[in-house]
Amino acid sequence: MDLKEAQALLKAYNQEHLLEYYDLLDDDKKQELIAAIADIDFSVLENLSFDKERSVGKLAPADALALEEIDKRRGEYEKVGLEAVAKGKVAAVLLAGGQGTRLGIDAPKGTFNIGVNKPLSIFECQMRNLIAVAKRAGAYPHLFIMTSTINNAQTVEFFKQNAYFGYEPDKVHFYVQKTAPAISTDGKILLEETHKPVLTPNGNGGWYSSLKEAECGKILDKENIEWLNVYGVDNVLQRICDPVFVGATILSGLACSSKVVRKASPEEKVGVLCKEDGLPAIVEYYEMPEKQKTEVDGNGRLVYCFGVILNYLFGVEKLNGIYKNKLPYHLANKKVACIVGGKKVVPEQPNGYKLETLTVDLVKLAGSCLGFEVEREREFAPVKNATGVDSVETARALLAKNGVEL
Ligand code: UTP
């Protein structure tokens, strides 16, 4: 791409300001800027909705397998799940491409030390749970770890330094998710430097398309992997490739499944598994209409009660059919350091948006989903914030309750 072509492209998308400092740059930086512009997928700017609340369709509560029902068939589910893991039909996908801005650390979130008297990283907490399953099944599932351009090197290094936490190293594969430009509140792409647009990880929804395009994605076909257990890095009690969950999903015949917990209160900040216009959907806490958010049944229990914990099992065959569908971009209102009037500004309040695709949109595309209830105290200890709700302190308390030495 040359300057003229860049100008034409930017004009078409109303982004000509990206060349505002072009004449002041040296030749190398001029080239870098043109190359960066050529790399941006501007189509992500089409159809963005700046409305805070998306218009939610007709909602109905979703059913889920409740704890008591799971207990009744535990043995049967577990047998089927363990067999699938033992045969290598199940792999795990760790979503570790986020920036963890709320936690406020300048390193991959999984490297955060949640230990008190001895070092214990978030990654280690999760790897221990996966290793326990691998030992029972007598086979280590492939583990794909999605990182971002920002944290890939540090993440890979951390796993190496820690000898993969005892996991089989050749079963661990890293891949980098794609980026999207960050924009101002009026839709203009922000500049990180006068010759560099701000590019940030494009949300956790693109994990399968990024995996398919990565070199390690070939393993899926080569090894006939049928199920992918995708999970977030920010839950230190995350149970991965849980045989009971895997078995229940396989026996359900549905396209995917989601672990859920009963919401602690109407205000709890978790997405809720619902039916939207007849299809399974996860409605984010900030999208849930007030009426449904607070609706209770005759016993005073929340009707829309099943909160998701970012632990899903997807059938690979289904994913292959849907992953090329374009997922919508959501606008995450964040603080984005950027150039204003030729100078770098680090804002104290959110000043723009990061563009993110979400895994919850894949659930909708999958068309059917089994809700699978788990015990909150045993499986849900989110680490989102440094202090207060869903924080390091609350997660430590829950780890201790589960007998983890800190
Ligand atoms: P969050 O939505 O909590 O985002 O991620 P975050 O970036 O980690 O944290 P904040 O909002 O900046 O504080 C939920 C999960 O999705 C992953 C995260 O790593 C986490 O496991 N994620 C998020 C990605 O893998 N890529 C992304 O672009 C965003």
Short mmCIF file of C-alpha atoms and ligand atoms in Angstrom, two decimals:
data_model
loop_
_atom_site.label_atom_id
_atom_site.label_comp_id
_atom_site.label_asym_id
_atom_site.label_seq_id
_atom_site.Cartn_x
_atom_site.Cartn_y
_atom_site.Cartn_z
CA MET A 1 0.00 0.00 0.00
CA ASP A 2 1.30 3.49 -0.77
CA LEU A 3 0.30 6.86 0.68
CA LYS A 4 -2.35 7.53 -1.97
CA GLU A 5 -4.02 4.17 -1.40
CA ALA A 6 -3.92 4.69 2.37
CA GLN A 7 -5.55 8.11 1.96
CA ALA A 8 -8.33 6.65 -0.17
CA LEU A 9 -8.97 3.81 2.29
CA LEU A 10 -9.06 6.16 5.26
CA LYS A 11 -11.40 8.53 3.45
CA ALA A 12 -13.83 5.68 2.79
CA TYR A 13 -13.96 4.94 6.52
CA ASN A 14 -13.81 8.52 7.76
CA GLN A 15 -10.45 7.92 9.46
CA GLU A 16 -8.22 10.45 7.67
CA HIS A 17 -6.93 11.78 11.01
CA LEU A 18 -4.61 8.74 11.21
CA LEU A 19 -2.31 10.62 8.80
CA GLU A 20 -2.42 13.85 10.81
CA TYR A 21 1.27 13.58 11.81
CA TYR A 22 2.49 11.85 8.66
CA ASP A 23 4.51 14.80 7.33
CA LEU A 24 6.38 15.10 10.63
CA LEU A 25 7.58 11.46 10.63
CA ASP A 26 10.92 10.12 9.42
CA ASP A 27 10.87 7.70 6.47
CA ASP A 28 10.92 4.51 8.58
CA LYS A 29 8.00 5.67 10.70
CA LYS A 30 6.09 6.78 7.61
CA GLN A 31 6.44 3.25 6.26
CA GLU A 32 5.46 1.73 9.59
CA LEU A 33 2.31 3.81 9.71
CA ILE A 34 1.26 2.89 6.16
CA ALA A 35 1.92 -0.80 6.90
CA ALA A 36 -0.17 -0.58 10.10
CA ILE A 37 -3.04 1.03 8.18
CA ALA A 38 -2.83 -1.71 5.54
CA ASP A 39 -3.12 -4.34 8.29
CA ILE A 40 -6.25 -2.95 9.94
CA ASP A 41 -9.53 -4.67 9.15
CA PHE A 42 -11.65 -1.53 8.79
CA SER A 43 -14.81 -3.58 8.29
CA VAL A 44 -14.93 -3.96 12.10
CA LEU A 45 -16.04 -0.32 12.20
CA GLU A 46 -19.17 -1.09 10.21
CA ASN A 47 -22.43 -1.66 12.09
CA LEU A 48 -21.05 -0.71 15.50
CA SER A 49 -23.79 0.08 17.97
CA PHE A 50 -22.94 2.93 20.33
CA ASP A 51 -26.14 2.33 22.31
CA LYS A 52 -25.21 1.16 25.77
CA GLU A 53 -28.06 -1.27 25.85
CA ARG A 54 -28.54 -3.56 22.89
CA SER A 55 -32.18 -4.29 22.18
CA VAL A 56 -32.67 -7.68 23.77
CA GLY A 57 -35.16 -10.02 22.04
CA LYS A 58 -38.03 -11.88 23.69
CA LEU A 59 -36.60 -13.46 26.81
CA ALA A 60 -37.55 -16.65 28.63
CA PRO A 61 -35.65 -18.43 31.40
CA ALA A 62 -33.39 -21.27 30.27
CA ASP A 63 -33.49 -24.71 31.86
CA ALA A 64 -30.32 -26.17 33.26
CA LEU A 65 -29.37 -29.52 34.76
CA ALA A 66 -29.63 -28.75 38.46
CA LEU A 67 -27.24 -30.10 41.10
CA GLU A 68 -29.74 -32.70 42.35
CA GLU A 69 -30.35 -34.05 38.84
CA ILE A 70 -26.62 -34.21 38.16
CA ASP A 71 -26.06 -36.07 41.43
CA LYS A 72 -28.59 -38.73 40.44
CA ARG A 73 -26.70 -39.53 37.21
CA ARG A 74 -23.18 -38.59 38.34
CA GLY A 75 -21.71 -42.08 37.89
CA GLU A 76 -23.08 -42.45 34.37
CA TYR A 77 -21.93 -38.98 33.27
CA GLU A 78 -18.51 -39.44 34.81
CA LYS A 79 -17.90 -42.75 33.05
CA VAL A 80 -18.74 -41.31 29.62
CA GLY A 81 -16.68 -38.16 30.29
CA LEU A 82 -13.61 -39.98 31.58
CA GLU A 83 -13.67 -42.30 28.59
CA ALA A 84 -13.81 -39.31 26.19
CA VAL A 85 -10.85 -37.66 27.96
CA ALA A 86 -8.92 -40.95 28.03
CA LYS A 87 -9.42 -41.37 24.28
CA GLY A 88 -8.13 -37.83 23.60
CA LYS A 89 -11.50 -36.59 22.31
CA VAL A 90 -11.49 -33.57 24.62
CA ALA A 91 -9.04 -30.66 24.58
CA ALA A 92 -8.92 -27.52 26.69
CA VAL A 93 -8.68 -23.92 25.49
CA LEU A 94 -7.54 -21.29 27.97
CA LEU A 95 -8.55 -17.72 27.14
CA ALA A 96 -5.61 -15.68 28.37
CA GLY A 97 -5.53 -12.82 25.88
CA GLY A 98 -7.24 -10.24 28.11
CA GLN A 99 -5.44 -7.22 29.51
CA GLY A 100 -6.74 -7.50 33.07
CA THR A 101 -7.02 -3.72 33.36
CA ARG A 102 -9.28 -3.93 36.40
CA LEU A 103 -6.75 -6.00 38.32
CA GLY A 104 -4.19 -3.38 37.39
CA ILE A 105 -1.10 -5.51 36.81
CA ASP A 106 1.35 -4.99 34.00
CA ALA A 107 1.73 -8.72 33.24
CA PRO A 108 -0.49 -11.56 32.03
CA LYS A 109 -3.30 -12.09 34.54
CA GLY A 110 -2.48 -15.80 34.93
CA THR A 111 0.97 -14.94 36.29
CA PHE A 112 -0.57 -13.05 39.21
CA ASN A 113 0.60 -14.44 42.55
CA ILE A 114 -2.44 -15.30 44.62
CA GLY A 115 -0.32 -17.08 47.24
CA VAL A 116 0.17 -15.68 50.74
CA ASN A 117 3.02 -17.64 52.32
CA LYS A 118 4.34 -19.15 49.11
CA PRO A 119 4.12 -18.32 45.41
CA LEU A 120 0.97 -19.62 43.71
CA SER A 121 0.00 -18.17 40.35
CA ILE A 122 -3.49 -18.21 38.88
CA PHE A 123 -2.14 -20.40 36.07
CA GLU A 124 -0.86 -22.92 38.60
CA CYS A 125 -4.22 -23.11 40.41
CA GLN A 126 -5.91 -24.01 37.14
CA MET A 127 -3.21 -26.39 35.91
CA ARG A 128 -3.42 -28.40 39.14
CA ASN A 129 -7.12 -29.04 38.52
CA LEU A 130 -6.48 -30.09 34.93
CA ILE A 131 -3.63 -32.39 35.97
CA ALA A 132 -5.92 -34.11 38.49
CA VAL A 133 -8.31 -35.02 35.66
CA ALA A 134 -5.45 -36.10 33.36
CA LYS A 135 -4.15 -38.45 36.05
CA ARG A 136 -7.56 -40.04 36.61
CA ALA A 137 -8.10 -40.49 32.87
CA GLY A 138 -4.54 -41.69 32.26
CA ALA A 139 -4.14 -39.18 29.41
CA TYR A 140 -3.17 -35.51 29.24
CA PRO A 141 -5.62 -33.53 27.09
CA HIS A 142 -4.13 -31.09 24.58
CA LEU A 143 -4.21 -27.59 26.07
CA PHE A 144 -4.39 -24.60 23.72
CA ILE A 145 -3.58 -21.26 25.32
CA MET A 146 -4.80 -18.12 23.56
CA THR A 147 -2.61 -15.12 24.31
CA SER A 148 -2.40 -11.66 22.72
CA THR A 149 0.32 -9.77 20.89
CA ILE A 150 0.79 -7.87 24.15
CA ASN A 151 1.26 -10.79 26.56
CA ASN A 152 2.33 -13.79 24.45
CA ALA A 153 6.08 -13.71 25.11
CA GLN A 154 5.64 -13.29 28.88
CA THR A 155 3.04 -16.06 29.07
CA VAL A 156 5.14 -18.57 27.14
CA GLU A 157 8.17 -17.73 29.26
CA PHE A 158 6.21 -18.14 32.50
CA PHE A 159 5.06 -21.62 31.54
CA LYS A 160 8.63 -22.58 30.58
CA GLN A 161 10.10 -21.20 33.81
CA ASN A 162 7.56 -23.19 35.81
CA ALA A 163 8.16 -26.40 33.85
CA TYR A 164 4.55 -26.29 32.61
CA PHE A 165 3.44 -26.85 36.21
CA GLY A 166 4.06 -30.57 35.74
CA TYR A 167 1.94 -30.89 32.60
CA GLU A 168 3.27 -32.75 29.54
CA PRO A 169 5.03 -29.91 27.66
CA ASP A 170 4.24 -31.28 24.21
CA LYS A 171 0.54 -31.09 25.01
CA VAL A 172 0.67 -27.32 25.64
CA HIS A 173 0.25 -25.06 22.59
CA PHE A 174 0.20 -21.26 22.52
CA TYR A 175 -1.46 -19.12 19.86
CA VAL A 176 -2.01 -15.40 19.52
CA GLN A 177 -5.43 -13.83 19.06
CA LYS A 178 -6.11 -11.09 16.53
CA THR A 179 -6.29 -7.39 17.33
CA ALA A 180 -8.80 -4.64 16.58
CA PRO A 181 -8.33 -0.86 16.65
CA ALA A 182 -9.46 1.08 19.72
CA ILE A 183 -11.67 4.08 18.99
CA SER A 184 -12.71 7.35 20.57
CA THR A 185 -16.28 7.91 21.73
CA ASP A 186 -17.04 9.43 18.32
CA GLY A 187 -15.74 6.43 16.40
CA LYS A 188 -12.24 7.62 15.42
CA ILE A 189 -9.36 5.16 15.66
CA LEU A 190 -6.95 6.32 18.38
CA LEU A 191 -3.20 6.68 17.91
CA GLU A 192 -0.79 5.14 20.41
CA GLU A 193 2.15 7.02 18.89
CA THR A 194 2.03 9.53 16.07
CA HIS A 195 2.85 6.65 13.69
CA LYS A 196 0.94 3.82 15.43
CA PRO A 197 -2.79 3.18 15.77
CA VAL A 198 -3.91 1.65 19.08
CA LEU A 199 -4.49 -2.05 18.51
CA THR A 200 -5.86 -4.20 21.34
CA PRO A 201 -6.89 -7.88 21.68
CA ASN A 202 -10.18 -8.32 19.84
CA GLY A 203 -12.16 -9.96 22.64
CA ASN A 204 -12.56 -13.58 23.65
CA GLY A 205 -15.11 -14.48 20.95
CA GLY A 206 -12.59 -15.06 18.19
CA TRP A 207 -10.82 -17.92 20.01
CA TYR A 208 -11.91 -20.61 17.58
CA SER A 209 -11.24 -18.71 14.34
CA SER A 210 -7.81 -17.67 15.66
CA LEU A 211 -7.12 -21.29 16.66
CA LYS A 212 -8.16 -22.65 13.27
CA GLU A 213 -5.78 -20.24 11.54
CA ALA A 214 -2.88 -20.95 13.90
CA GLU A 215 -0.32 -23.66 13.20
CA CYS A 216 -1.33 -25.58 16.33
CA GLY A 217 -4.95 -25.63 15.11
CA LYS A 218 -3.99 -28.48 12.79
CA ILE A 219 -3.82 -30.74 15.83
CA LEU A 220 -7.63 -30.65 16.05
CA ASP A 221 -8.05 -32.62 12.81
CA LYS A 222 -4.94 -34.68 13.18
CA GLU A 223 -5.97 -35.97 16.60
CA ASN A 224 -9.72 -36.13 15.90
CA ILE A 225 -10.56 -33.85 18.80
CA GLU A 226 -14.34 -33.69 19.19
CA TRP A 227 -14.89 -31.36 22.15
CA LEU A 228 -13.23 -28.14 23.28
CA ASN A 229 -13.54 -27.01 26.89
CA VAL A 230 -12.96 -23.28 26.70
CA TYR A 231 -12.41 -21.40 29.95
CA GLY A 232 -11.38 -18.01 31.30
CA VAL A 233 -8.16 -17.32 33.16
CA ASP A 234 -9.80 -15.30 35.88
CA ASN A 235 -11.41 -18.04 37.97
CA VAL A 236 -8.96 -19.75 40.29
CA LEU A 237 -11.37 -22.61 41.04
CA GLN A 238 -11.96 -23.39 37.36
CA ARG A 239 -12.45 -27.14 36.84
CA ILE A 240 -11.30 -28.10 33.38
CA CYS A 241 -12.25 -31.17 31.34
CA ASP A 242 -14.44 -32.13 34.29
CA PRO A 243 -15.57 -35.67 33.40
CA VAL A 244 -19.10 -35.23 34.81
CA PHE A 245 -19.62 -32.06 32.73
CA VAL A 246 -18.14 -33.69 29.62
CA GLY A 247 -20.27 -36.82 30.01
CA ALA A 248 -23.51 -34.88 30.61
CA THR A 249 -22.84 -32.78 27.50
CA ILE A 250 -22.11 -35.76 25.27
CA LEU A 251 -25.22 -37.60 26.48
CA SER A 252 -27.38 -34.49 26.00
CA GLY A 253 -26.75 -34.52 22.24
CA LEU A 254 -26.61 -30.68 22.29
CA ALA A 255 -24.12 -28.50 20.40
CA CYS A 256 -22.50 -26.95 23.47
CA SER A 257 -22.85 -26.59 27.22
CA SER A 258 -22.13 -23.99 29.83
CA LYS A 259 -21.32 -24.35 33.49
CA VAL A 260 -23.62 -22.10 35.51
CA VAL A 261 -24.02 -21.05 39.14
CA ARG A 262 -27.16 -19.77 40.81
CA LYS A 263 -26.84 -16.00 40.92
CA ALA A 264 -26.01 -14.68 44.37
CA SER A 265 -28.22 -11.60 43.90
CA PRO A 266 -30.09 -9.83 41.08
CA GLU A 267 -27.21 -7.36 40.83
CA GLU A 268 -24.40 -9.89 40.49
CA LYS A 269 -22.24 -9.01 37.49
CA VAL A 270 -22.45 -12.25 35.52
CA GLY A 271 -24.07 -13.04 32.17
CA VAL A 272 -27.28 -15.07 32.47
CA LEU A 273 -28.16 -18.14 30.44
CA CYS A 274 -31.58 -17.42 28.90
CA LYS A 275 -33.65 -18.16 25.86
CA GLU A 276 -33.81 -15.21 23.51
CA ASP A 277 -36.35 -15.45 20.70
CA GLY A 278 -36.44 -19.19 21.35
CA LEU A 279 -32.68 -19.72 21.10
CA PRO A 280 -30.16 -20.23 23.91
CA ALA A 281 -28.43 -16.97 24.63
CA ILE A 282 -26.36 -15.37 27.32
CA VAL A 283 -27.54 -11.93 28.27
CA GLU A 284 -24.80 -9.83 29.85
CA TYR A 285 -25.58 -8.27 33.24
CA TYR A 286 -25.53 -4.76 31.77
CA GLU A 287 -28.04 -5.77 29.08
CA MET A 288 -30.58 -7.54 31.28
CA PRO A 289 -33.85 -5.58 31.50
CA GLU A 290 -34.79 -4.63 35.08
CA LYS A 291 -38.00 -6.70 35.01
CA GLN A 292 -36.25 -9.99 34.27
CA LYS A 293 -33.26 -9.14 36.41
CA THR A 294 -35.38 -9.01 39.56
CA GLU A 295 -38.24 -11.42 38.68
CA VAL A 296 -38.84 -14.08 41.37
CA ASP A 297 -41.02 -17.21 41.50
CA GLY A 298 -43.56 -18.19 44.18
CA ASN A 299 -40.72 -19.28 46.48
CA GLY A 300 -38.91 -15.97 46.12
CA ARG A 301 -36.15 -17.48 43.95
CA LEU A 302 -34.81 -15.59 40.95
CA VAL A 303 -36.41 -16.79 37.71
CA TYR A 304 -33.42 -15.80 35.57
CA CYS A 305 -31.02 -17.44 37.96
CA PHE A 306 -28.29 -19.20 36.01
CA GLY A 307 -25.12 -17.11 35.81
CA VAL A 308 -22.33 -18.22 33.46
CA ILE A 309 -18.74 -18.63 34.67
CA LEU A 310 -16.85 -18.71 31.35
CA ASN A 311 -16.49 -22.48 31.19
CA TYR A 312 -18.06 -23.91 28.04
CA LEU A 313 -17.82 -27.17 26.14
CA PHE A 314 -18.28 -26.86 22.37
CA GLY A 315 -18.61 -29.66 19.83
CA VAL A 316 -15.91 -29.19 17.19
CA GLU A 317 -18.17 -30.27 14.34
CA LYS A 318 -20.62 -27.50 15.22
CA LEU A 319 -17.82 -24.96 15.59
CA ASN A 320 -16.55 -25.82 12.14
CA GLY A 321 -19.99 -24.99 10.75
CA ILE A 322 -20.34 -21.61 12.46
CA TYR A 323 -16.95 -20.04 13.10
CA LYS A 324 -16.83 -18.20 9.79
CA ASN A 325 -20.04 -16.34 10.64
CA LYS A 326 -19.12 -12.79 11.60
CA LEU A 327 -19.46 -12.23 15.31
CA PRO A 328 -20.70 -8.77 16.30
CA TYR A 329 -18.21 -6.38 17.91
CA HIS A 330 -19.13 -5.06 21.36
CA LEU A 331 -17.85 -1.74 22.64
CA ALA A 332 -15.99 -1.94 25.95
CA ASN A 333 -15.67 1.52 27.47
CA LYS A 334 -12.07 1.69 28.75
CA LYS A 335 -9.18 3.99 29.54
CA VAL A 336 -7.00 4.05 26.44
CA ALA A 337 -3.64 5.87 26.47
CA CYS A 338 -3.41 7.82 23.21
CA ILE A 339 -2.04 10.85 21.34
CA VAL A 340 -3.99 14.08 21.77
CA GLY A 341 -2.66 17.27 20.17
CA GLY A 342 0.63 15.54 19.38
CA LYS A 343 1.22 14.41 23.00
CA LYS A 344 0.68 11.11 24.78
CA VAL A 345 -2.17 11.26 27.28
CA VAL A 346 -2.87 8.61 29.94
CA PRO A 347 -6.52 9.18 30.88
CA GLU A 348 -7.93 8.77 34.38
CA GLN A 349 -11.43 8.03 33.16
CA PRO A 350 -12.59 5.84 30.26
CA ASN A 351 -12.06 7.87 27.10
CA GLY A 352 -12.77 5.39 24.35
CA TYR A 353 -13.75 1.90 23.37
CA LYS A 354 -11.97 -1.35 22.77
CA LEU A 355 -13.70 -3.52 20.20
CA GLU A 356 -14.41 -7.02 21.45
CA THR A 357 -16.09 -10.14 20.17
CA LEU A 358 -17.60 -12.36 22.86
CA THR A 359 -17.80 -16.12 23.32
CA VAL A 360 -21.42 -15.69 24.44
CA ASP A 361 -22.28 -14.88 20.82
CA LEU A 362 -20.89 -18.27 19.75
CA VAL A 363 -23.37 -19.96 22.08
CA LYS A 364 -26.22 -18.29 20.24
CA LEU A 365 -24.84 -19.39 16.89
CA ALA A 366 -24.42 -22.95 18.16
CA GLY A 367 -28.23 -23.12 18.43
CA SER A 368 -28.50 -25.43 21.46
CA CYS A 369 -26.84 -25.34 24.85
CA LEU A 370 -26.98 -27.44 28.01
CA GLY A 371 -26.88 -25.41 31.21
CA PHE A 372 -24.98 -27.42 33.86
CA GLU A 373 -25.19 -26.20 37.43
CA VAL A 374 -22.09 -26.30 39.62
CA GLU A 375 -21.51 -25.43 43.26
CA ARG A 376 -20.47 -21.82 43.45
CA GLU A 377 -18.20 -22.29 46.48
CA ARG A 378 -16.36 -25.14 44.80
CA GLU A 379 -15.99 -23.81 41.25
CA PHE A 380 -16.37 -20.05 41.09
CA ALA A 381 -13.76 -17.72 42.50
CA PRO A 382 -13.37 -14.88 40.00
CA VAL A 383 -10.40 -12.53 40.18
CA LYS A 384 -11.51 -9.38 38.41
CA ASN A 385 -10.53 -6.56 40.78
CA ALA A 386 -7.63 -5.82 43.10
CA THR A 387 -9.94 -5.32 46.09
CA GLY A 388 -13.62 -5.64 47.02
CA VAL A 389 -16.06 -7.78 45.03
CA ASP A 390 -14.59 -10.61 42.89
CA SER A 391 -11.12 -9.71 44.00
CA VAL A 392 -7.85 -11.24 45.09
CA GLU A 393 -9.12 -11.34 48.70
CA THR A 394 -12.41 -13.08 47.92
CA ALA A 395 -10.64 -15.60 45.66
CA ARG A 396 -8.06 -16.37 48.36
CA ALA A 397 -10.81 -17.04 50.88
CA LEU A 398 -12.51 -19.45 48.48
CA LEU A 399 -9.24 -21.24 47.66
CA ALA A 400 -8.63 -21.73 51.38
CA LYS A 401 -12.17 -23.09 51.81
CA ASN A 402 -11.35 -25.65 49.13
CA GLY A 403 -8.28 -26.80 51.02
CA VAL A 404 -5.70 -25.08 48.81
CA GLU A 405 -2.61 -24.10 50.79
CA LEU A 406 -1.77 -20.47 50.29
P1 UTP B 1 -12.56 -10.00 30.77
O1 UTP B 1 -13.78 -9.71 30.00
O2 UTP B 1 -12.67 -9.99 32.25
O3 UTP B 1 -11.42 -8.99 30.27
O4 UTP B 1 -11.99 -11.39 30.28
P2 UTP B 1 -9.93 -8.76 30.74
O5 UTP B 1 -9.28 -8.07 29.59
O6 UTP B 1 -9.24 -10.01 31.20
O7 UTP B 1 -10.03 -7.84 32.01
P3 UTP B 1 -10.41 -6.28 32.12
O8 UTP B 1 -11.84 -6.18 31.65
O9 UTP B 1 -9.45 -5.55 31.24
O10 UTP B 1 -10.22 -5.98 33.58
C1 UTP B 1 -12.65 -12.63 30.44
C2 UTP B 1 -11.74 -13.70 29.89
O11 UTP B 1 -11.56 -13.53 28.48
C3 UTP B 1 -10.18 -13.43 28.17
C4 UTP B 1 -9.50 -12.98 29.46
O12 UTP B 1 -8.14 -13.33 29.45
C5 UTP B 1 -10.33 -13.73 30.49
O13 UTP B 1 -9.94 -15.08 30.57
N1 UTP B 1 -10.00 -12.46 27.07
C6 UTP B 1 -10.57 -11.24 27.15
C7 UTP B 1 -9.23 -12.84 25.99
O14 UTP B 1 -8.69 -13.95 25.93
N2 UTP B 1 -9.08 -11.92 24.98
C8 UTP B 1 -9.64 -10.70 25.02
O15 UTP B 1 -9.46 -9.92 24.07
C9 UTP B 1 -10.42 -10.34 26.12
#
